[in-house]
PDB file of C-alpha atoms and ligand atoms in Angstrom:
ATOM      1  CA  UNK A   1     129.842  54.501 126.940  1.00 31.00           C
ATOM      2  CA  UNK A   2     130.222  57.855 124.230  1.00 32.00           C
ATOM      3  CA  UNK A   3     127.165  60.764 124.518  1.00 27.00           C
ATOM      4  CA  UNK A   4     124.857  61.046 121.437  1.00 27.00           C
ATOM      5  CA  UNK A   5     127.132  63.878 120.191  1.00 25.00           C
ATOM      6  CA  UNK A   6     130.105  62.093 119.805  1.00 29.00           C
ATOM      7  CA  UNK A   7     128.236  58.736 118.104  1.00 31.00           C
ATOM      8  CA  UNK A   8     128.433  60.441 114.200  1.00 35.00           C
ATOM      9  CA  UNK A   9     127.893  64.055 112.046  1.00 34.00           C
ATOM     10  CA  UNK A  10     125.175  64.564 109.959  1.00 35.00           C
ATOM     11  CA  UNK A  11     126.241  64.719 106.106  1.00 38.00           C
ATOM     12  CA  UNK A  12     128.604  61.518 106.017  1.00 41.00           C
ATOM     13  CA  UNK A  13     129.459  60.786 102.870  1.00 42.00           C
ATOM     14  CA  UNK A  14     127.064  58.084 100.381  1.00 41.00           C
ATOM     15  CA  UNK A  15     126.674  54.406 102.307  1.00 41.00           C
ATOM     16  CA  UNK A  16     123.718  54.069 100.128  1.00 39.00           C
ATOM     17  CA  UNK A  17     124.469  54.625  97.153  1.00 44.00           C
ATOM     18  CA  UNK A  18     120.430  56.317  97.258  1.00 49.00           C
ATOM     19  CA  UNK A  19     120.116  58.226 100.361  1.00 57.00           C
ATOM     20  CA  UNK A  20     116.418  58.593 101.068  1.00 63.00           C
ATOM     21  CA  UNK A  21     115.244  62.454 102.690  1.00 66.00           C
ATOM     22  CA  UNK A  22     114.870  63.331 106.445  1.00 67.00           C
ATOM     23  CA  UNK A  23     111.794  62.561 107.290  1.00 77.00           C
ATOM     24  CA  UNK A  24     111.186  59.327 106.333  1.00 84.00           C
ATOM     25  CA  UNK A  25     111.072  57.128 109.698  1.00 90.00           C
ATOM     26  CA  UNK A  26     110.430  60.513 111.553  1.00 91.00           C
ATOM     27  CA  UNK A  27     111.972  62.396 113.853  1.00 90.00           C
ATOM     28  CA  UNK A  28     112.813  59.659 116.446  1.00 92.00           C
ATOM     29  CA  UNK A  29     114.566  57.313 114.212  1.00 93.00           C
ATOM     30  CA  UNK A  30     118.353  58.793 114.522  1.00 91.00           C
ATOM     31  CA  UNK A  31     118.007  57.769 118.658  1.00 94.00           C
ATOM     32  CA  UNK A  32     116.434  55.057 118.066  1.00 95.00           C
ATOM     33  CA  UNK A  33     119.460  53.420 115.380  1.00 95.00           C
ATOM     34  CA  UNK A  34     121.364  54.796 119.112  1.00 95.00           C
ATOM     35  CA  UNK A  35     119.642  53.234 121.196  1.00 96.00           C
ATOM     36  CA  UNK A  36     120.498  50.167 118.834  1.00 97.00           C
ATOM     37  CA  UNK A  37     124.223  50.261 118.802  1.00 97.00           C
ATOM     38  CA  UNK A  38     124.133  51.223 123.030  1.00 97.00           C
ATOM     39  CA  UNK A  39     121.758  48.097 123.136  1.00 97.00           C
ATOM     40  CA  UNK A  40     124.295  46.023 121.088  1.00 98.00           C
ATOM     41  CA  UNK A  41     126.812  46.995 123.656  1.00 98.00           C
ATOM     42  CA  UNK A  42     125.268  46.796 126.688  1.00 98.00           C
ATOM     43  CA  UNK A  43     123.974  42.535 126.084  1.00 97.00           C
ATOM     44  CA  UNK A  44     127.144  41.649 125.513  1.00 97.00           C
ATOM     45  CA  UNK A  45     129.008  43.075 127.949  1.00 98.00           C
ATOM     46  CA  UNK A  46     125.901  41.976 130.786  1.00 98.00           C
ATOM     47  CA  UNK A  47     125.166  39.077 132.874  1.00 98.00           C
ATOM     48  CA  UNK A  48     121.952  39.514 132.133  1.00 98.00           C
ATOM     49  CA  UNK A  49     119.260  37.550 135.368  1.00 98.00           C
ATOM     50  CA  UNK A  50     116.892  35.449 133.468  1.00 98.00           C
ATOM     51  CA  UNK A  51     114.133  37.259 134.771  1.00 98.00           C
ATOM     52  CA  UNK A  52     115.563  39.667 132.141  1.00 98.00           C
ATOM     53  CA  UNK A  53     116.570  37.531 129.428  1.00 98.00           C
ATOM     54  CA  UNK A  54     112.689  36.393 128.715  1.00 98.00           C
ATOM     55  CA  UNK A  55     111.297  39.954 128.438  1.00 98.00           C
ATOM     56  CA  UNK A  56     113.815  41.308 126.504  1.00 98.00           C
ATOM     57  CA  UNK A  57     112.670  38.105 124.476  1.00 98.00           C
ATOM     58  CA  UNK A  58     109.207  39.265 125.029  1.00 98.00           C
ATOM     59  CA  UNK A  59     109.266  42.613 123.921  1.00 98.00           C
ATOM     60  CA  UNK A  60     112.087  41.727 121.318  1.00 98.00           C
ATOM     61  CA  UNK A  61     109.852  38.979 119.228  1.00 98.00           C
ATOM     62  CA  UNK A  62     106.552  42.273 119.856  1.00 98.00           C
ATOM     63  CA  UNK A  63     108.625  44.295 117.421  1.00 98.00           C
ATOM     64  CA  UNK A  64     109.837  41.566 114.729  1.00 98.00           C
ATOM     65  CA  UNK A  65     106.417  40.228 115.000  1.00 98.00           C
ATOM     66  CA  UNK A  66     105.085  44.703 114.103  1.00 98.00           C
ATOM     67  CA  UNK A  67     108.249  44.964 111.325  1.00 98.00           C
ATOM     68  CA  UNK A  68     107.616  41.927 109.208  1.00 98.00           C
ATOM     69  CA  UNK A  69     104.104  44.213 108.489  1.00 98.00           C
ATOM     70  CA  UNK A  70     106.728  46.865 106.909  1.00 97.00           C
ATOM     71  CA  UNK A  71     108.903  45.018 104.487  1.00 98.00           C
ATOM     72  CA  UNK A  72     109.665  47.499 101.739  1.00 95.00           C
ATOM     73  CA  UNK A  73     112.066  46.981  98.708  1.00 93.00           C
ATOM     74  CA  UNK A  74     115.644  48.112  99.458  1.00 89.00           C
ATOM     75  CA  UNK A  75     115.751  51.348  98.400  1.00 86.00           C
ATOM     76  CA  UNK A  76     112.181  52.083 100.628  1.00 88.00           C
ATOM     77  CA  UNK A  77     114.471  51.470 103.378  1.00 91.00           C
ATOM     78  CA  UNK A  78     114.287  53.846 106.059  1.00 91.00           C
ATOM     79  CA  UNK A  79     118.335  52.627 107.333  1.00 91.00           C
ATOM     80  CA  UNK A  80     120.157  55.137 104.493  1.00 85.00           C
ATOM     81  CA  UNK A  81     118.799  58.434 105.751  1.00 84.00           C
ATOM     82  CA  UNK A  82     120.957  60.440 104.800  1.00 78.00           C
ATOM     83  CA  UNK A  83     121.240  63.324 108.131  1.00 82.00           C
ATOM     84  CA  UNK A  84     121.203  60.147 110.492  1.00 86.00           C
ATOM     85  CA  UNK A  85     125.034  59.207 111.654  1.00 86.00           C
ATOM     86  CA  UNK A  86     126.220  56.264 110.280  1.00 88.00           C
ATOM     87  CA  UNK A  87     123.093  56.156 108.016  1.00 87.00           C
ATOM     88  CA  UNK A  88     120.845  54.003 110.946  1.00 90.00           C
ATOM     89  CA  UNK A  89     122.790  51.054 109.833  1.00 91.00           C
ATOM     90  CA  UNK A  90     124.556  49.305 112.917  1.00 93.00           C
ATOM     91  CA  UNK A  91     126.750  46.533 111.588  1.00 94.00           C
ATOM     92  CA  UNK A  92     129.571  49.212 111.795  1.00 93.00           C
ATOM     93  CA  UNK A  93     130.164  51.530 114.155  1.00 95.00           C
ATOM     94  CA  UNK A  94     129.589  55.518 113.262  1.00 95.00           C
ATOM     95  CA  UNK A  95     132.401  56.742 111.165  1.00 95.00           C
ATOM     96  CA  UNK A  96     132.732  60.016 112.207  1.00 94.00           C
ATOM     97  CA  UNK A  97     134.515  62.602 108.970  1.00 94.00           C
ATOM     98  CA  UNK A  98     136.557  65.240 110.300  1.00 96.00           C
ATOM     99  CA  UNK A  99     138.362  66.494 106.610  1.00 96.00           C
ATOM    100  CA  UNK A 100     137.097  64.907 103.750  1.00 95.00           C
ATOM    101  CA  UNK A 101     138.811  66.089 100.357  1.00 96.00           C
ATOM    102  CA  UNK A 102     138.427  64.362  96.849  1.00 95.00           C
ATOM    103  CA  UNK A 103     140.770  62.586  96.783  1.00 97.00           C
ATOM    104  CA  UNK A 104     140.751  61.529 100.940  1.00 97.00           C
ATOM    105  CA  UNK A 105     139.071  61.233 104.877  1.00 97.00           C
ATOM    106  CA  UNK A 106     140.240  61.236 108.362  1.00 97.00           C
ATOM    107  CA  UNK A 107     138.411  60.754 111.232  1.00 98.00           C
ATOM    108  CA  UNK A 108     137.844  58.283 114.185  1.00 97.00           C
ATOM    109  CA  UNK A 109     135.952  55.801 114.780  1.00 98.00           C
ATOM    110  CA  UNK A 110     134.817  53.910 118.717  1.00 98.00           C
ATOM    111  CA  UNK A 111     134.234  49.897 118.479  1.00 98.00           C
ATOM    112  CA  UNK A 112     132.260  48.994 121.722  1.00 98.00           C
ATOM    113  CA  UNK A 113     131.474  46.422 123.545  1.00 98.00           C
ATOM    114  CA  UNK A 114     129.771  44.364 120.842  1.00 98.00           C
ATOM    115  CA  UNK A 115     133.274  44.440 118.429  1.00 98.00           C
ATOM    116  CA  UNK A 116     134.996  42.413 121.210  1.00 98.00           C
ATOM    117  CA  UNK A 117     137.347  39.352 119.604  1.00 97.00           C
ATOM    118  CA  UNK A 118     138.787  39.174 123.369  1.00 96.00           C
ATOM    119  CA  UNK A 119     141.065  40.365 125.656  1.00 97.00           C
ATOM    120  CA  UNK A 120     140.188  44.495 125.286  1.00 98.00           C
ATOM    121  CA  UNK A 121     140.680  43.655 121.747  1.00 98.00           C
ATOM    122  CA  UNK A 122     138.411  44.594 118.653  1.00 98.00           C
ATOM    123  CA  UNK A 123     136.998  41.529 116.111  1.00 98.00           C
ATOM    124  CA  UNK A 124     139.451  40.462 113.861  1.00 97.00           C
ATOM    125  CA  UNK A 125     136.458  40.591 111.147  1.00 98.00           C
ATOM    126  CA  UNK A 126     135.388  43.595 112.343  1.00 98.00           C
ATOM    127  CA  UNK A 127     138.218  46.069 110.204  1.00 98.00           C
ATOM    128  CA  UNK A 128     137.557  44.721 107.354  1.00 98.00           C
ATOM    129  CA  UNK A 129     133.997  45.962 107.716  1.00 97.00           C
ATOM    130  CA  UNK A 130     136.006  49.452 108.768  1.00 98.00           C
ATOM    131  CA  UNK A 131     138.140  49.453 105.842  1.00 98.00           C
ATOM    132  CA  UNK A 132     135.598  48.309 102.872  1.00 97.00           C
ATOM    133  CA  UNK A 133     133.110  50.865 104.549  1.00 95.00           C
ATOM    134  CA  UNK A 134     136.042  53.282 105.018  1.00 97.00           C
ATOM    135  CA  UNK A 135     138.359  52.517 101.701  1.00 98.00           C
ATOM    136  CA  UNK A 136     134.763  52.497  99.222  1.00 96.00           C
ATOM    137  CA  UNK A 137     133.326  56.185 100.912  1.00 95.00           C
ATOM    138  CA  UNK A 138     137.137  57.832  99.344  1.00 97.00           C
ATOM    139  CA  UNK A 139     136.692  54.848  96.129  1.00 97.00           C
ATOM    140  CA  UNK A 140     133.201  56.388  95.683  1.00 93.00           C
ATOM    141  CA  UNK A 141     133.477  60.227  96.883  1.00 94.00           C
ATOM    142  CA  UNK A 142     135.469  63.022  95.308  1.00 93.00           C
ATOM    143  CA  UNK A 143     132.494  62.287  91.921  1.00 92.00           C
ATOM    144  CA  UNK A 144     133.267  59.650  90.759  1.00 94.00           C
ATOM    145  CA  UNK A 145     131.694  56.811  89.974  1.00 91.00           C
ATOM    146  CA  UNK A 146     130.507  54.525  91.882  1.00 91.00           C
ATOM    147  CA  UNK A 147     133.160  50.944  92.343  1.00 96.00           C
ATOM    148  CA  UNK A 148     132.592  47.484  94.050  1.00 96.00           C
ATOM    149  CA  UNK A 149     135.354  46.578  96.110  1.00 98.00           C
ATOM    150  CA  UNK A 150     137.665  44.185  94.042  1.00 98.00           C
ATOM    151  CA  UNK A 151     140.084  42.771  97.012  1.00 98.00           C
ATOM    152  CA  UNK A 152     140.512  43.958 100.117  1.00 98.00           C
ATOM    153  CA  UNK A 153     143.661  43.378 101.840  1.00 98.00           C
ATOM    154  CA  UNK A 154     144.932  44.340 105.277  1.00 98.00           C
ATOM    155  CA  UNK A 155     147.208  43.976 107.853  1.00 98.00           C
ATOM    156  CA  UNK A 156     147.052  43.915 111.671  1.00 98.00           C
ATOM    157  CA  UNK A 157     150.223  45.623 112.966  1.00 98.00           C
ATOM    158  CA  UNK A 158     149.240  45.526 116.308  1.00 98.00           C
ATOM    159  CA  UNK A 159     145.985  45.300 118.670  1.00 98.00           C
ATOM    160  CA  UNK A 160     142.603  47.668 118.338  1.00 98.00           C
ATOM    161  CA  UNK A 161     141.319  48.446 121.894  1.00 98.00           C
ATOM    162  CA  UNK A 162     137.601  48.322 121.949  1.00 98.00           C
ATOM    163  CA  UNK A 163     135.778  51.169 123.730  1.00 98.00           C
ATOM    164  CA  UNK A 164     139.011  53.767 122.531  1.00 98.00           C
ATOM    165  CA  UNK A 165     138.674  56.288 120.771  1.00 98.00           C
ATOM    166  CA  UNK A 166     140.756  55.988 116.940  1.00 98.00           C
ATOM    167  CA  UNK A 167     141.888  57.388 114.093  1.00 98.00           C
ATOM    168  CA  UNK A 168     141.433  56.866 110.372  1.00 98.00           C
ATOM    169  CA  UNK A 169     142.734  57.885 107.226  1.00 98.00           C
ATOM    170  CA  UNK A 170     142.074  56.875 103.665  1.00 98.00           C
ATOM    171  CA  UNK A 171     143.243  58.184 100.031  1.00 98.00           C
ATOM    172  CA  UNK A 172     142.743  57.771  97.099  1.00 98.00           C
ATOM    173  CA  UNK A 173     146.383  56.405  95.230  1.00 98.00           C
ATOM    174  CA  UNK A 174     145.964  56.099  92.067  1.00 98.00           C
ATOM    175  CA  UNK A 175     143.303  55.304  89.030  1.00 97.00           C
ATOM    176  CA  UNK A 176     144.487  53.041  86.225  1.00 98.00           C
ATOM    177  CA  UNK A 177     140.823  52.639  83.348  1.00 97.00           C
ATOM    178  CA  UNK A 178     138.477  51.294  85.392  1.00 97.00           C
ATOM    179  CA  UNK A 179     141.074  50.661  88.390  1.00 98.00           C
ATOM    180  CA  UNK A 180     140.599  52.914  91.866  1.00 98.00           C
ATOM    181  CA  UNK A 181     143.855  51.363  94.578  1.00 98.00           C
ATOM    182  CA  UNK A 182     142.554  53.374  97.908  1.00 98.00           C
ATOM    183  CA  UNK A 183     144.373  52.601 101.332  1.00 98.00           C
ATOM    184  CA  UNK A 184     143.611  53.125 104.717  1.00 98.00           C
ATOM    185  CA  UNK A 185     144.856  53.155 107.797  1.00 98.00           C
ATOM    186  CA  UNK A 186     143.561  52.856 111.854  1.00 98.00           C
ATOM    187  CA  UNK A 187     145.872  54.522 114.970  1.00 98.00           C
ATOM    188  CA  UNK A 188     144.871  54.109 118.925  1.00 98.00           C
ATOM    189  CA  UNK A 189     147.231  57.421 120.034  1.00 98.00           C
ATOM    190  CA  UNK A 190     150.823  57.136 118.117  1.00 98.00           C
ATOM    191  CA  UNK A 191     150.405  53.420 117.242  1.00 98.00           C
ATOM    192  CA  UNK A 192     149.338  52.172 113.459  1.00 98.00           C
ATOM    193  CA  UNK A 193     146.934  49.177 114.205  1.00 98.00           C
ATOM    194  CA  UNK A 194     145.511  48.228 110.876  1.00 98.00           C
ATOM    195  CA  UNK A 195     146.405  49.393 107.137  1.00 98.00           C
ATOM    196  CA  UNK A 196     144.132  47.987 104.213  1.00 98.00           C
ATOM    197  CA  UNK A 197     144.895  48.112 100.651  1.00 98.00           C
ATOM    198  CA  UNK A 198     142.032  48.571  98.794  1.00 98.00           C
ATOM    199  CA  UNK A 199     141.025  47.521  94.677  1.00 98.00           C
ATOM    200  CA  UNK A 200     137.944  49.195  93.649  1.00 98.00           C
ATOM    201  CA  UNK A 201     136.785  48.843  89.588  1.00 98.00           C
ATOM    202  CA  UNK A 202     134.215  51.142  88.045  1.00 96.00           C
ATOM    203  CA  UNK A 203     131.108  49.778  87.022  1.00 92.00           C
ATOM    204  CA  UNK A 204     130.169  49.120  83.473  1.00 89.00           C
ATOM    205  CA  UNK A 205     127.271  50.575  81.603  1.00 84.00           C
ATOM    206  CA  UNK A 206     125.029  48.006  82.709  1.00 81.00           C
ATOM    207  CA  UNK A 207     125.829  46.977  85.984  1.00 80.00           C
ATOM    208  CA  UNK A 208     124.686  47.483  88.935  1.00 73.00           C
TER     209      UNK A 208
HETATM  210  C1  FAQ B 301     133.217  43.899  88.989  1.00 69.30           C
HETATM  211  C2  FAQ B 301     134.698  42.925  89.202  1.00 69.30           C
HETATM  212  C3  FAQ B 301     134.963  43.902  90.573  1.00 69.30           C
HETATM  213  C4  FAQ B 301     135.108  43.218  88.041  1.00 69.30           C
HETATM  214  O1  FAQ B 301     134.360  42.654  87.389  1.00 69.30           O
HETATM  215  P1  FAQ B 301     134.462  43.177  86.131  1.00 69.30           P
HETATM  216  O2  FAQ B 301     133.463  44.149  85.703  1.00 69.30           O
HETATM  217  O3  FAQ B 301     134.223  41.866  84.928  1.00 69.30           O
HETATM  218  O4  FAQ B 301     136.282  43.163  85.257  1.00 69.30           O
HETATM  219  P2  FAQ B 301     137.036  42.405  84.751  1.00 69.30           P
HETATM  220  O5  FAQ B 301     136.798  41.151  85.938  1.00 69.30           O
HETATM  221  O6  FAQ B 301     137.688  42.573  83.491  1.00 69.30           O
HETATM  222  O7  FAQ B 301     138.006  43.149  86.283  1.00 69.30           O
HETATM  223  C5  FAQ B 301     138.361  44.768  84.939  1.00 69.30           C
HETATM  224  C6  FAQ B 301     140.287  44.739  85.120  1.00 69.30           C
HETATM  225  O8  FAQ B 301     140.447  44.918  87.571  1.00 69.30           O
HETATM  226  C7  FAQ B 301     141.450  43.281  87.708  1.00 69.30           C
HETATM  227  N1  FAQ B 301     140.764  42.911  88.866  1.00 69.30           N
HETATM  228  C8  FAQ B 301     139.284  42.118  88.310  1.00 69.30           C
HETATM  229  N2  FAQ B 301     138.601  41.840  90.294  1.00 69.30           N
HETATM  230  C9  FAQ B 301     140.429  41.563  90.584  1.00 69.30           C
HETATM  231  C10 FAQ B 301     141.266  41.679  92.242  1.00 69.30           C
HETATM  232  N3  FAQ B 301     140.386  40.612  92.485  1.00 69.30           N
HETATM  233  N4  FAQ B 301     142.243  41.443  91.798  1.00 69.30           N
HETATM  234  C11 FAQ B 301     143.498  41.912  90.767  1.00 69.30           C
HETATM  235  N5  FAQ B 301     142.791  42.542  90.225  1.00 69.30           N
HETATM  236  C12 FAQ B 301     141.518  42.230  89.577  1.00 69.30           C
HETATM  237  C13 FAQ B 301     140.746  42.930  86.089  1.00 69.30           C
HETATM  238  O9  FAQ B 301     142.458  41.506  86.137  1.00 69.30           O
HETATM  239  C14 FAQ B 301     140.837  43.799  84.895  1.00 69.30           C
HETATM  240  O10 FAQ B 301     141.579  44.304  85.014  1.00 69.30           O
HETATM  241  P3  FAQ B 301     142.571  44.779  83.404  1.00 69.30           P
HETATM  242  O11 FAQ B 301     141.586  45.571  82.617  1.00 69.30           O
HETATM  243  O12 FAQ B 301     142.969  42.632  83.044  1.00 69.30           O
HETATM  244  O13 FAQ B 301     143.906  44.819  83.557  1.00 69.30           O
HETATM  245  C15 FAQ B 301     133.204  42.074  89.657  1.00 69.30           C
HETATM  246  O14 FAQ B 301     134.523  41.163  90.113  1.00 69.30           O
HETATM  247  C16 FAQ B 301     132.655  41.378  91.177  1.00 69.30           C
HETATM  248  O15 FAQ B 301     131.596  42.183  91.042  1.00 69.30           O
HETATM  249  N6  FAQ B 301     132.974  40.990  92.322  1.00 69.30           N
HETATM  250  C17 FAQ B 301     131.848  41.174  92.839  1.00 69.30           C
HETATM  251  C18 FAQ B 301     132.303  42.732  93.847  1.00 69.30           C
HETATM  252  C19 FAQ B 301     131.790  42.541  95.009  1.00 69.30           C
HETATM  253  O16 FAQ B 301     130.665  41.921  95.563  1.00 69.30           O
HETATM  254  N7  FAQ B 301     132.384  43.277  96.133  1.00 69.30           N
HETATM  255  C20 FAQ B 301     131.829  43.094  97.773  1.00 69.30           C
HETATM  256  C21 FAQ B 301     131.345  44.516  97.684  1.00 69.30           C
HETATM  257  S1  FAQ B 301     130.207  44.779  97.038  1.00 69.30           S
HETATM  258  C22 FAQ B 301     129.712  46.045  97.123  1.00 69.30           C
HETATM  259  O17 FAQ B 301     131.396  46.704  96.841  1.00 69.30           O
HETATM  260  C23 FAQ B 301     128.998  47.396  96.925  1.00 69.30           C
HETATM  261  C24 FAQ B 301     128.510  48.370  96.298  1.00 69.30           C
HETATM  262  C25 FAQ B 301     127.561  47.334  95.288  1.00 69.30           C
HETATM  263  C26 FAQ B 301     127.357  47.870  94.032  1.00 69.30           C
HETATM  264  C27 FAQ B 301     127.688  49.042  93.308  1.00 69.30           C
HETATM  265  C28 FAQ B 301     128.473  49.642  93.849  1.00 69.30           C
HETATM  266  C29 FAQ B 301     129.324  49.180  95.409  1.00 69.30           C
END
C-alpha cells in the first residue's frame, strides 16, 4: 500500500468545473477519501470471515442512512473540493501531476487491488477511465473553454500491472475549430502499457 503523501498532490487540474472552497466537509475529508480508496483495495483483496462481513454491512448501512439525509445538488457536493487529492472522488486513482504546461501534462498513477482484472493486470475498462480524465484535463486546461469527449480510442499495448508505479503523459496535438485532438500514453518502466487519442469538442453557447 502506498503512503498517504504518495496518493496525490493538492492543486491538481480541474476535476469539477466549479471547484468548492477548501473548508467544505472539514479537515478530515482528504483522509476520508484516502480511507475509502484503501477500503476498496482491502475489501477486494480480502477473504473476510462472515462475522466481519456482517459487521461491515451494519456499519456501511449506518453511513448510508446518515448520508441519505445530506443529499444536495451537484454543485454543492463535497466531492470535487479543489484541495483534496483526486478531488475526493474514488472512481479512478489519484493522478499525481509532476509536470504541467498549457498543452501537456505528465505524472504518475498507481492502480490498487480494487482495479484488478485478472492475473495482476488492471481491468481493461479502468484504462479508458484514466485516459478520459487525463486527456480531458489537457483539453480543458491552459485557459481553454470546456469541451466534451466526442470519442476516445484506446490501444492496449501491454498488460498494465496493479500495485505498480506507472507514468503517464498527455498533450494537445492540434485544434481545428471546435475540435481538439489530444493524445496520451501510460508506461510501466520502459514498457508502453496503453496509448489513447481523444477528440474533444468545445461547447457551443448554451451547451452545458
Ligand atoms: C458535444 C458533442 C460532442 C458534439 O455535438 P455538437 O456540439 O452538436 O457538435 P457536432 O455534432 O456538430 O460536432 C462538431 C464537429 O465534431 C465532429 N464530431 C462530433 N462527434 C464526433 C465523433 N464522435 N467522431 C468524429 N467527429 C465527431 C462533427 O462531425 C463536427 O465536425 P465538422 O464541424 O462537421 O467538421 C455531442 O455529440 C455530445 O454531447 N456527445 C456526448 C458527449 C459525452 O457525453 N461525452 C462523455 C463525457 S461528458 C464530458 O466530457 C464531461 C463534460 C461535461 C460537460 C462539460 C464539459 C465536460
